[in-house]
Amino acid sequence: MAEDREVTNTSINSAADVVEEAVVQLAYRPSPADTLVGLRTRQRIKWWGLVLRSVFLTLWVAQWLLGTIGRGSVDVFSTVLFLLVVLMVGGYPRLQAAQVQRLVGWQGEYRTVVSSAGITTSSDHSTLIQKWSVLQGYRETRGHFVLLSRDPNIMCLEVLPKHGLSTADDVDRLRALLDRHSTRV
């Protein structure tokens, strides 16, 4: 009987060690560049939006070219309008990232804990707890892990910058945690 208790206690201790190993902590200040990576990652996954933007730009280019050829000269108003549309379509992700930064930047440093229970992100003013079931998956970029929500429009995403990790080994541990509880998309 005493031997059985020792084995049980040992298995409990080793299970506790596994749980402790399966926690990765990040500390970072969100930046517009981090948000931009997340938004661009979402755009690549939501290919329908890319198709619509491409069709929109193609139609504007065709309208500008046909107008220029039809008149035999470049119309200044049409050209300025065309360039404005190109800048808006191309610059929209940066505008959106700046808007998100205004919403989250004032909250200061973010502290994120990724564990087998989920993702907990807190700042001085708020705490967000997400279970793994909220996510459809994640995508890894050169400097970030982008977690994507399950909703059809991927309205929510969380960007975990690798520079927020304390050691280089934490990158592998975080990747292993994400692979265990989510899928790469």
Short mmCIF file of C-alpha atoms in Angstrom, two decimals, residues 11-92:
data_model
loop_
_atom_site.label_atom_id
_atom_site.label_comp_id
_atom_site.label_asym_id
_atom_site.label_seq_id
_atom_site.Cartn_x
_atom_site.Cartn_y
_atom_site.Cartn_z
CA SER A 11 2.79 10.61 -11.04
CA ILE A 12 1.03 13.67 -9.60
CA ASN A 13 4.35 15.49 -9.32
CA SER A 14 5.33 14.64 -12.89
CA ALA A 15 1.89 15.78 -14.13
CA ALA A 16 2.40 19.07 -12.29
CA ASP A 17 5.81 19.44 -13.95
CA VAL A 18 4.22 18.93 -17.38
CA VAL A 19 1.60 21.60 -16.61
CA GLU A 20 4.32 24.03 -15.47
CA GLU A 21 6.30 23.38 -18.66
CA ALA A 22 3.22 24.04 -20.77
CA VAL A 23 3.02 27.73 -19.79
CA VAL A 24 4.63 30.44 -21.88
CA GLN A 25 4.61 34.08 -20.82
CA LEU A 26 5.00 37.16 -23.00
CA ALA A 27 5.41 40.81 -22.05
CA TYR A 28 5.16 43.46 -24.76
CA ARG A 29 3.72 46.81 -25.76
CA PRO A 30 1.47 46.48 -28.81
CA SER A 31 2.77 48.43 -31.79
CA PRO A 32 1.20 49.39 -35.11
CA ALA A 33 3.71 47.11 -36.86
CA ASP A 34 2.49 44.13 -34.79
CA THR A 35 -1.12 44.92 -35.62
CA LEU A 36 -0.26 45.36 -39.30
CA VAL A 37 1.27 41.86 -39.37
CA GLY A 38 -1.95 40.47 -37.91
CA LEU A 39 -4.16 42.32 -40.37
CA ARG A 40 -2.07 41.26 -43.36
CA THR A 41 -2.09 37.66 -42.16
CA ARG A 42 -5.87 37.79 -41.90
CA GLN A 43 -6.06 39.23 -45.44
CA ARG A 44 -4.04 36.33 -46.81
CA ILE A 45 -6.36 33.81 -45.18
CA LYS A 46 -9.54 35.61 -46.24
CA TRP A 47 -8.75 35.30 -49.96
CA TRP A 48 -12.19 36.54 -51.01
CA GLY A 49 -11.30 40.04 -49.81
CA LEU A 50 -8.12 39.92 -51.89
CA VAL A 51 -10.15 38.95 -54.96
CA LEU A 52 -12.60 41.81 -54.41
CA ARG A 53 -9.80 44.36 -53.93
CA SER A 54 -8.09 43.11 -57.08
CA VAL A 55 -11.30 43.36 -59.12
CA PHE A 56 -11.95 46.83 -57.72
CA LEU A 57 -8.47 48.04 -58.66
CA THR A 58 -8.68 46.40 -62.09
CA LEU A 59 -11.96 48.19 -62.79
CA TRP A 60 -10.45 51.53 -61.74
CA VAL A 61 -7.40 50.97 -63.94
CA ALA A 62 -9.66 50.04 -66.88
CA GLN A 63 -11.86 53.10 -66.31
CA TRP A 64 -8.82 55.38 -66.19
CA LEU A 65 -7.20 53.82 -69.27
CA LEU A 66 -10.40 53.89 -71.33
CA GLY A 67 -11.03 57.50 -70.35
CA THR A 68 -7.48 58.49 -71.23
CA ILE A 69 -7.55 56.67 -74.57
CA GLY A 70 -11.04 58.01 -75.40
CA ARG A 71 -10.04 61.63 -74.79
CA GLY A 72 -6.60 61.24 -76.29
CA SER A 73 -5.03 62.94 -73.25
CA VAL A 74 -4.67 62.45 -69.52
CA ASP A 75 -7.46 64.06 -67.49
CA VAL A 76 -6.03 65.55 -64.30
CA PHE A 77 -9.18 65.00 -62.22
CA SER A 78 -9.53 61.36 -63.32
CA THR A 79 -5.83 60.72 -62.65
CA VAL A 80 -5.97 62.25 -59.15
CA LEU A 81 -9.10 60.26 -58.35
CA PHE A 82 -7.45 57.08 -59.66
CA LEU A 83 -4.33 57.66 -57.53
CA LEU A 84 -6.48 58.38 -54.49
CA VAL A 85 -8.31 55.07 -54.93
CA VAL A 86 -5.00 53.19 -55.29
CA LEU A 87 -3.66 54.84 -52.12
CA MET A 88 -6.82 54.06 -50.20
CA VAL A 89 -6.92 50.41 -51.21
CA GLY A 90 -3.19 49.96 -50.64
CA GLY A 91 -3.07 52.00 -47.45
CA TYR A 92 -6.21 50.67 -45.78
#
